[in-house]
């Protein structure tokens, strides 16, 4: 579990002035990684680190000779077109690079002249999915989401008996994962009305979001070698925001007995900036279980996981309709929640995923599942917020939404703030629903 160190010092400031305004997601205490290039430039994709409203171009910084010693290998690994190599080097290497960047970007750093020539404005950048994602697994770690959804699909039996014992997940699809800014066609699929004799195939009429976090795997594990709970966090590189777009009319007809399939795999959007577990060290939270619930089995349990296995990350989902866009209206909030409400921690996801010897590889992505909190305003999918479409949401401009309509844009945001620590954020995860083919 990463410890607090000098890179988290709230007293640190940067010679990049926009990093010091107290509002940015990217102060010098954050230093998240992305893969970027200048918009429309045809330049090579390469790794970058956010500082204020700029990006440190890691390929340029390596070429300028900014990095030495233990920071050199991870900087070279991060300068390529994906972050897989950096992720695979493990947490010590990523930490050495973070320390070098923290030192070089500090007010008064001797590296200022060399590094200032390597800055690209974020406003001029475009991004790519930060890693080549070999495998994507989506978990279901919010008991509140599982209960709310279960009530709609199985009113008599909302929470299945395995939920409180096993971190539920399924293997998703990586080919349709896109980066923030993604737009996708409303999917077709089979849907069957409860009173109909047969299903029909048509564009989904119940397009929904799922506000999740994505966990990028760093150094993986060999096939056949489980990762114990004490080692699990050393296999995590960092976290992003994730929107698991869902077709709620396709899902109930297809999901039994093998789980989600075409209702989920037509698009998944992630934010470009991967916030490292080390950057999140000041925002740890205890992992607790309600008194009357079963405690996790020993392989999913440790003192460290109980003390600080959770993460205190504020999460927000917002919507902007085409009419709002025309009116110049800002996106309106749908939900505000916190990752700390999850029933299973990130470490427990890794340990459970590998308990059978399944190998995780650098750049694999684990979704947390929809991170709904205990109250309705913390529900992170429309199916919960509108009670299955029965109670549409009233938007500030008088429009209503039961489900997403064509042209609707959904924005996810995430940030951490605590007394004694510098606020850090995840940037945005934005996606838009286009009309069906
Ligand atoms: Ca999901």
XYZ file of N, CA and C in Angstrom, residues 34-35 81-85 87 128-134 174 177 216-217 270 272 274 362-365:
78
model
N -1.246 9.853 -19.134
C -2.154 9.630 -20.265
C -1.320 9.357 -21.507
N -1.997 8.982 -22.593
C -1.363 8.890 -23.909
C -2.027 9.939 -24.804
N 3.643 4.518 -27.200
C 2.268 4.814 -27.612
C 1.207 4.186 -26.709
N 1.637 3.395 -25.727
C 0.721 2.919 -24.678
C 1.484 2.947 -23.360
N 0.746 2.856 -22.256
C 1.404 2.851 -20.944
C 1.666 1.427 -20.444
N 1.438 0.411 -21.292
C 1.596 -0.965 -20.810
C 2.989 -1.232 -20.247
N 4.025 -0.745 -20.947
C 5.385 -1.031 -20.474
C 5.648 -0.383 -19.116
N 3.349 0.375 -16.900
C 2.527 -0.364 -15.937
C 3.215 -1.659 -15.519
N -5.773 9.013 -26.333
C -6.064 7.646 -26.742
C -6.327 6.842 -25.454
N -6.986 5.689 -25.583
C -7.112 4.804 -24.420
C -5.697 4.573 -23.888
N -5.452 4.782 -22.584
C -4.069 4.863 -22.107
C -3.266 3.574 -22.189
N -3.925 2.446 -22.280
C -3.194 1.176 -22.396
C -3.845 0.315 -23.470
N -3.082 -0.603 -23.983
C -3.639 -1.654 -24.840
C -4.255 -2.655 -23.871
N -5.581 -2.669 -23.835
C -6.283 -3.453 -22.808
C -6.493 -4.865 -23.329
N -5.744 -5.788 -22.773
C -5.884 -7.176 -23.217
C -7.209 -7.755 -22.761
N -12.942 -5.765 -24.515
C -12.039 -4.615 -24.553
C -12.069 -3.875 -25.884
N -13.849 -0.448 -25.908
C -13.513 0.567 -24.908
C -12.892 1.761 -25.620
N -6.586 0.015 -13.543
C -5.599 -0.529 -14.479
C -4.584 -1.383 -13.725
N -4.383 -2.591 -14.215
C -3.409 -3.504 -13.621
C -2.002 -3.072 -14.031
N -13.620 5.419 -20.991
C -12.751 5.704 -19.848
C -12.171 7.116 -19.975
N -9.050 9.800 -19.837
C -7.684 9.600 -20.352
C -6.607 9.545 -19.273
N -4.746 8.476 -15.984
C -4.677 7.407 -14.991
C -4.026 7.977 -13.730
N -0.249 -6.521 -17.485
C -0.159 -5.055 -17.481
C -1.137 -4.453 -18.485
N -1.934 -3.490 -18.025
C -2.901 -2.837 -18.898
C -4.275 -3.475 -18.893
N -4.439 -4.605 -18.212
C -5.793 -5.143 -18.041
C -6.614 -4.148 -17.234
N -7.923 -4.159 -17.480
C -8.806 -3.189 -16.835
C -9.880 -3.914 -16.030
